[in-house]
mmCIF file of C-alpha atoms in Angstrom:
data_model
loop_
_atom_site.group_PDB
_atom_site.id
_atom_site.type_symbol
_atom_site.label_atom_id
_atom_site.label_comp_id
_atom_site.label_asym_id
_atom_site.label_seq_id
_atom_site.Cartn_x
_atom_site.Cartn_y
_atom_site.Cartn_z
ATOM 1 C CA MET H 1 0.000 0.000 0.000
ATOM 2 C CA SER H 2 2.777 2.477 0.864
ATOM 3 C CA ALA H 3 4.607 1.786 -2.411
ATOM 4 C CA ALA H 4 1.587 2.735 -4.468
ATOM 5 C CA ILE H 5 1.244 6.056 -2.622
ATOM 6 C CA THR H 6 4.898 6.888 -3.258
ATOM 7 C CA ALA H 7 4.641 6.229 -6.979
ATOM 8 C CA ASP H 8 1.548 8.356 -7.308
ATOM 9 C CA SER H 9 3.271 11.207 -5.470
ATOM 10 C CA ARG H 10 6.242 11.088 -7.835
ATOM 11 C CA ASP H 11 4.048 11.076 -10.934
ATOM 12 C CA SER H 12 2.409 14.359 -9.900
ATOM 13 C CA THR H 13 5.676 16.242 -10.582
ATOM 14 C CA ASP H 14 7.800 14.045 -12.853
ATOM 15 C CA LEU H 15 6.766 12.218 -15.998
ATOM 16 C CA PRO H 16 8.459 8.851 -16.804
ATOM 17 C CA SER H 17 9.675 8.356 -20.342
ATOM 18 C CA ALA H 18 9.597 5.178 -22.405
ATOM 19 C CA ASP H 19 13.149 4.160 -21.352
ATOM 20 C CA GLY H 20 12.481 4.721 -17.672
ATOM 21 C CA THR H 21 14.126 8.134 -17.260
ATOM 22 C CA VAL H 22 12.287 10.908 -15.466
ATOM 23 C CA GLN H 23 11.334 14.143 -17.280
ATOM 24 C CA GLU H 24 10.570 17.416 -15.545
ATOM 25 C CA SER H 25 7.061 18.780 -15.673
ATOM 26 C CA PRO H 26 6.314 21.251 -18.534
ATOM 27 C CA VAL H 27 4.603 23.575 -16.062
ATOM 28 C CA GLN H 28 7.798 23.907 -14.066
ATOM 29 C CA ASP H 29 9.894 24.625 -17.191
ATOM 30 C CA HIS H 30 7.491 27.377 -18.288
ATOM 31 C CA SER H 31 7.660 29.090 -14.915
ATOM 32 C CA VAL H 32 11.462 29.004 -14.844
ATOM 33 C CA SER H 33 11.828 30.321 -18.407
ATOM 34 C CA SER H 34 9.379 33.172 -17.702
ATOM 35 C CA ARG H 35 11.412 34.271 -14.691
ATOM 36 C CA ALA H 36 14.591 34.098 -16.739
ATOM 37 C CA ARG H 37 13.146 36.291 -19.472
ATOM 38 C CA ARG H 38 11.952 38.844 -16.953
ATOM 39 C CA ARG H 39 15.405 38.988 -15.409
ATOM 40 C CA ALA H 40 17.070 39.332 -18.815
ATOM 41 C CA GLN H 41 14.988 42.327 -19.905
ATOM 42 C CA PRO H 42 16.855 45.593 -19.177
ATOM 43 C CA VAL H 43 14.938 48.092 -17.075
ATOM 44 C CA PRO H 44 15.636 51.721 -18.101
ATOM 45 C CA PRO H 45 16.479 53.970 -15.191
ATOM 46 C CA ALA H 46 13.550 56.076 -13.968
ATOM 47 C CA ARG H 47 15.676 59.223 -13.723
ATOM 48 C CA GLY H 48 16.654 59.036 -17.376
ATOM 49 C CA ARG H 49 13.037 58.645 -18.441
ATOM 50 C CA LEU H 50 11.960 61.618 -16.338
ATOM 51 C CA LEU H 51 14.769 63.777 -17.717
ATOM 52 C CA SER H 52 13.909 62.823 -21.279
ATOM 53 C CA LYS H 53 10.254 63.631 -20.721
ATOM 54 C CA ALA H 54 11.113 66.970 -19.106
ATOM 55 C CA VAL H 55 13.386 67.988 -21.985
ATOM 56 C CA GLY H 56 10.785 66.940 -24.529
ATOM 57 C CA ALA H 57 8.033 68.843 -22.724
ATOM 58 C CA ALA H 58 10.201 71.978 -22.436
ATOM 59 C CA GLY H 59 11.090 71.849 -26.130
ATOM 60 C CA SER H 60 7.455 71.426 -27.111
ATOM 61 C CA ALA H 61 6.432 74.333 -24.863
ATOM 62 C CA VAL H 62 9.080 76.671 -26.318
ATOM 63 C CA LEU H 63 8.160 75.705 -29.872
ATOM 64 C CA THR H 64 4.470 76.265 -29.132
ATOM 65 C CA VAL H 65 5.124 79.699 -27.635
ATOM 66 C CA LEU H 66 7.232 80.749 -30.621
ATOM 67 C CA LEU H 67 4.638 79.561 -33.121
ATOM 68 C CA VAL H 68 1.810 81.305 -31.256
ATOM 69 C CA ALA H 69 3.809 84.547 -30.989
ATOM 70 C CA ALA H 70 4.685 84.463 -34.696
ATOM 71 C CA ALA H 71 1.046 83.842 -35.597
ATOM 72 C CA LEU H 72 -0.129 86.737 -33.419
ATOM 73 C CA VAL H 73 2.428 89.145 -34.898
ATOM 74 C CA PHE H 74 1.436 88.092 -38.419
ATOM 75 C CA LEU H 75 -2.253 88.631 -37.660
ATOM 76 C CA PHE H 76 -1.532 92.003 -36.054
ATOM 77 C CA LEU H 77 0.643 93.360 -38.865
ATOM 78 C CA ALA H 78 -0.791 91.734 -41.989
ATOM 79 C CA VAL H 79 -4.371 90.651 -41.383
ATOM 80 C CA GLY H 80 -5.700 93.147 -38.840
ATOM 81 C CA PRO H 81 -5.215 96.328 -40.906
ATOM 82 C CA ARG H 82 -7.239 94.816 -43.783
ATOM 83 C CA PHE H 83 -10.300 94.063 -41.681
ATOM 84 C CA LEU H 84 -10.182 96.306 -38.595
ATOM 85 C CA ASN H 85 -9.433 99.683 -40.264
ATOM 86 C CA TYR H 86 -6.186 100.463 -38.507
ATOM 87 C CA GLN H 87 -2.620 100.847 -39.742
ATOM 88 C CA THR H 88 0.793 100.296 -38.230
ATOM 89 C CA SER H 89 3.993 102.259 -38.769
ATOM 90 C CA THR H 90 7.469 101.926 -37.277
ATOM 91 C CA MET H 91 9.039 104.964 -35.662
ATOM 92 C CA LEU H 92 12.527 105.452 -37.094
ATOM 93 C CA THR H 93 13.680 108.603 -35.285
ATOM 94 C CA GLY H 94 13.517 110.020 -31.784
ATOM 95 C CA SER H 95 11.489 113.085 -32.747
ATOM 96 C CA MET H 96 8.526 111.908 -30.620
ATOM 97 C CA SER H 97 10.512 110.725 -27.603
ATOM 98 C CA PRO H 98 9.884 109.887 -24.841
ATOM 99 C CA GLY H 99 6.298 108.970 -25.733
ATOM 100 C CA ILE H 100 7.246 107.170 -28.941
ATOM 101 C CA ASN H 101 10.816 105.915 -29.253
ATOM 102 C CA PRO H 102 12.771 104.575 -32.231
ATOM 103 C CA GLY H 103 11.713 101.004 -32.920
ATOM 104 C CA ASP H 104 8.217 101.404 -31.490
ATOM 105 C CA VAL H 105 5.237 100.523 -33.670
ATOM 106 C CA VAL H 106 2.479 103.146 -33.772
ATOM 107 C CA VAL H 107 -1.075 101.884 -34.181
ATOM 108 C CA SER H 108 -3.322 104.486 -35.832
ATOM 109 C CA VAL H 109 -7.049 104.486 -36.530
ATOM 110 C CA LYS H 110 -9.181 106.471 -38.981
ATOM 111 C CA THR H 111 -10.536 109.721 -37.554
ATOM 112 C CA PRO H 112 -12.770 112.176 -39.455
ATOM 113 C CA VAL H 113 -10.894 115.359 -40.292
ATOM 114 C CA SER H 114 -13.781 117.358 -38.867
ATOM 115 C CA GLU H 115 -13.059 115.806 -35.437
ATOM 116 C CA LEU H 116 -9.332 116.467 -35.523
ATOM 117 C CA LYS H 117 -8.037 118.733 -32.758
ATOM 118 C CA VAL H 118 -4.773 120.281 -31.649
ATOM 119 C CA GLY H 119 -2.692 117.822 -29.660
ATOM 120 C CA ASP H 120 -3.677 114.731 -31.640
ATOM 121 C CA VAL H 121 -0.802 112.616 -32.963
ATOM 122 C CA ILE H 122 -1.346 111.912 -36.655
ATOM 123 C CA THR H 123 0.413 109.692 -39.197
ATOM 124 C CA TYR H 124 0.442 111.323 -42.622
ATOM 125 C CA SER H 125 2.502 111.875 -45.760
ATOM 126 C CA ILE H 126 4.529 115.087 -45.614
ATOM 127 C CA PRO H 127 3.964 117.471 -48.564
ATOM 128 C CA ILE H 128 7.659 117.948 -49.469
ATOM 129 C CA ASP H 129 10.751 116.005 -50.532
ATOM 130 C CA ASP H 130 10.095 112.259 -50.716
ATOM 131 C CA HIS H 131 6.580 112.498 -49.182
ATOM 132 C CA ARG H 132 7.617 110.087 -46.465
ATOM 133 C CA ILE H 133 5.227 108.978 -43.760
ATOM 134 C CA GLU H 134 5.593 111.019 -40.574
ATOM 135 C CA THR H 135 4.054 110.672 -37.118
ATOM 136 C CA HIS H 136 3.935 114.011 -35.296
ATOM 137 C CA ARG H 137 1.620 115.974 -33.046
ATOM 138 C CA VAL H 138 -0.808 118.539 -34.460
ATOM 139 C CA ALA H 139 0.337 122.057 -33.497
ATOM 140 C CA SER H 140 -2.328 124.091 -35.331
ATOM 141 C CA ILE H 141 -5.387 123.544 -37.532
ATOM 142 C CA LYS H 142 -6.734 125.862 -40.223
ATOM 143 C CA ARG H 143 -10.077 125.351 -41.973
ATOM 144 C CA ASP H 144 -11.010 127.621 -44.871
ATOM 145 C CA ASP H 145 -14.419 128.513 -46.234
ATOM 146 C CA ALA H 146 -14.238 125.793 -48.897
ATOM 147 C CA GLY H 147 -13.955 123.133 -46.184
ATOM 148 C CA ALA H 148 -10.285 122.339 -46.763
ATOM 149 C CA THR H 149 -8.245 121.545 -43.652
ATOM 150 C CA SER H 150 -4.525 122.150 -43.279
ATOM 151 C CA VAL H 151 -2.354 121.463 -40.260
ATOM 152 C CA THR H 152 1.083 122.159 -38.894
ATOM 153 C CA THR H 153 2.816 119.494 -36.830
ATOM 154 C CA LYS H 154 5.667 119.205 -34.388
ATOM 155 C CA GLY H 155 7.707 116.402 -32.885
ATOM 156 C CA ASP H 156 7.582 116.311 -29.094
ATOM 157 C CA ALA H 157 11.383 116.196 -28.902
ATOM 158 C CA ASN H 158 11.938 118.899 -31.560
ATOM 159 C CA ALA H 159 12.574 122.521 -30.652
ATOM 160 C CA GLY H 160 10.255 123.968 -33.315
ATOM 161 C CA PRO H 161 7.390 122.950 -35.611
ATOM 162 C CA ASP H 162 7.886 121.154 -38.907
ATOM 163 C CA PRO H 163 8.773 123.513 -41.793
ATOM 164 C CA TRP H 164 5.660 122.767 -43.844
ATOM 165 C CA THR H 165 1.898 122.955 -43.814
ATOM 166 C CA ALA H 166 0.089 119.754 -44.699
ATOM 167 C CA LEU H 167 -3.219 119.845 -46.561
ATOM 168 C CA LEU H 168 -5.495 117.007 -45.518
ATOM 169 C CA SER H 169 -7.251 116.154 -48.780
ATOM 170 C CA GLU H 170 -9.124 113.102 -47.481
ATOM 171 C CA ASP H 171 -12.188 113.046 -45.270
ATOM 172 C CA TYR H 172 -10.266 111.187 -42.594
ATOM 173 C CA VAL H 173 -6.791 111.102 -41.087
ATOM 174 C CA TYR H 174 -4.980 108.415 -39.089
ATOM 175 C CA THR H 175 -4.565 109.338 -35.420
ATOM 176 C CA GLN H 176 -2.567 107.459 -32.794
ATOM 177 C CA ALA H 177 -4.503 104.812 -30.847
ATOM 178 C CA GLY H 178 -1.618 102.963 -29.221
ATOM 179 C CA VAL H 179 2.083 102.101 -29.235
ATOM 180 C CA VAL H 180 3.761 98.683 -29.216
ATOM 181 C CA PRO H 181 7.283 99.138 -27.797
ATOM 182 C CA TYR H 182 10.319 97.562 -29.515
ATOM 183 C CA LEU H 183 8.291 95.593 -32.060
ATOM 184 C CA GLY H 184 9.753 97.651 -34.893
ATOM 185 C CA HIS H 185 13.260 96.408 -34.076
ATOM 186 C CA GLY H 186 12.123 92.857 -34.657
ATOM 187 C CA ILE H 187 10.419 93.805 -37.922
ATOM 188 C CA ARG H 188 13.528 95.561 -39.223
ATOM 189 C CA ALA H 189 15.716 92.614 -38.194
ATOM 190 C CA LEU H 190 13.456 90.181 -40.048
ATOM 191 C CA ARG H 191 13.818 92.244 -43.209
ATOM 192 C CA GLU H 192 17.566 91.648 -43.296
ATOM 193 C CA PRO H 193 18.679 89.154 -46.008
ATOM 194 C CA LEU H 194 20.418 86.894 -43.477
ATOM 195 C CA ALA H 195 17.342 86.729 -41.243
ATOM 196 C CA GLN H 196 15.095 85.970 -44.198
ATOM 197 C CA SER H 197 17.372 83.120 -45.295
ATOM 198 C CA VAL H 198 17.441 81.693 -41.776
ATOM 199 C CA LEU H 199 13.670 81.878 -41.555
ATOM 200 C CA LEU H 200 13.187 80.310 -44.970
ATOM 201 C CA TYR H 201 15.472 77.324 -44.466
ATOM 202 C CA GLY H 202 15.178 77.082 -40.686
ATOM 203 C CA ALA H 203 11.396 76.969 -40.724
ATOM 204 C CA SER H 204 11.448 74.297 -43.412
ATOM 205 C CA ALA H 205 13.983 72.204 -41.480
ATOM 206 C CA LEU H 206 12.012 72.590 -38.255
ATOM 207 C CA PHE H 207 8.829 71.473 -39.990
ATOM 208 C CA VAL H 208 10.570 68.383 -41.361
ATOM 209 C CA VAL H 209 11.983 67.518 -37.917
ATOM 210 C CA VAL H 210 8.572 67.855 -36.278
ATOM 211 C CA VAL H 211 6.915 65.666 -38.922
ATOM 212 C CA LEU H 212 9.615 62.972 -38.731
ATOM 213 C CA THR H 213 9.491 62.983 -34.929
ATOM 214 C CA ALA H 214 5.740 62.498 -35.006
ATOM 215 C CA ILE H 215 6.124 59.600 -37.462
ATOM 216 C CA TRP H 216 8.950 57.831 -35.621
ATOM 217 C CA ARG H 217 7.543 58.276 -32.152
ATOM 218 C CA LYS H 218 6.022 55.027 -30.911
ATOM 219 C CA PRO H 219 3.525 54.752 -28.058
ATOM 220 C CA ARG H 220 5.001 53.157 -24.949
#
């Protein structure tokens, strides 16, 4: 009776072969091989993963901020004036300092000439020389019987008025509504040939890198 119990106990773990040798149970082999594979798989360090994620997140945030800023500047300078009836001009001299400094962008809106008053800052084409665009303060206004309006202007930093009288032939004139400091410096820098080349090729390369990164990135 005891011999039969011993044989049955052995058969529960080991399987006899045809020649009498004992084979190990398949269940035991599977468990051992699974543990071996788990031990063989390299585990990446947690600190390296966190650092990689932080760098990736910071790069994505900086790129997003730059793209949003570029889009806003483009809308402000190129799209807005076409639909919102304002214009922008870059101050090149210090004649209106300290209120408007070189490199500032002046935002002007349409104002009826009939509502123009002394002290308003207007952006207009001067009537002499190259007819350049000037932004100065109205020093005097003269309206004749025919309804024509002429003005004299003066820069806030200049000692005397401008040496001309400007006839406002339109029904409206652009008057200052606001100033964006330093934006003109960026606009002038972007107009340089080197900056335009960098933007042309750099933007293209950045777009390619972003697309390839999105394609190669695999979900973990």
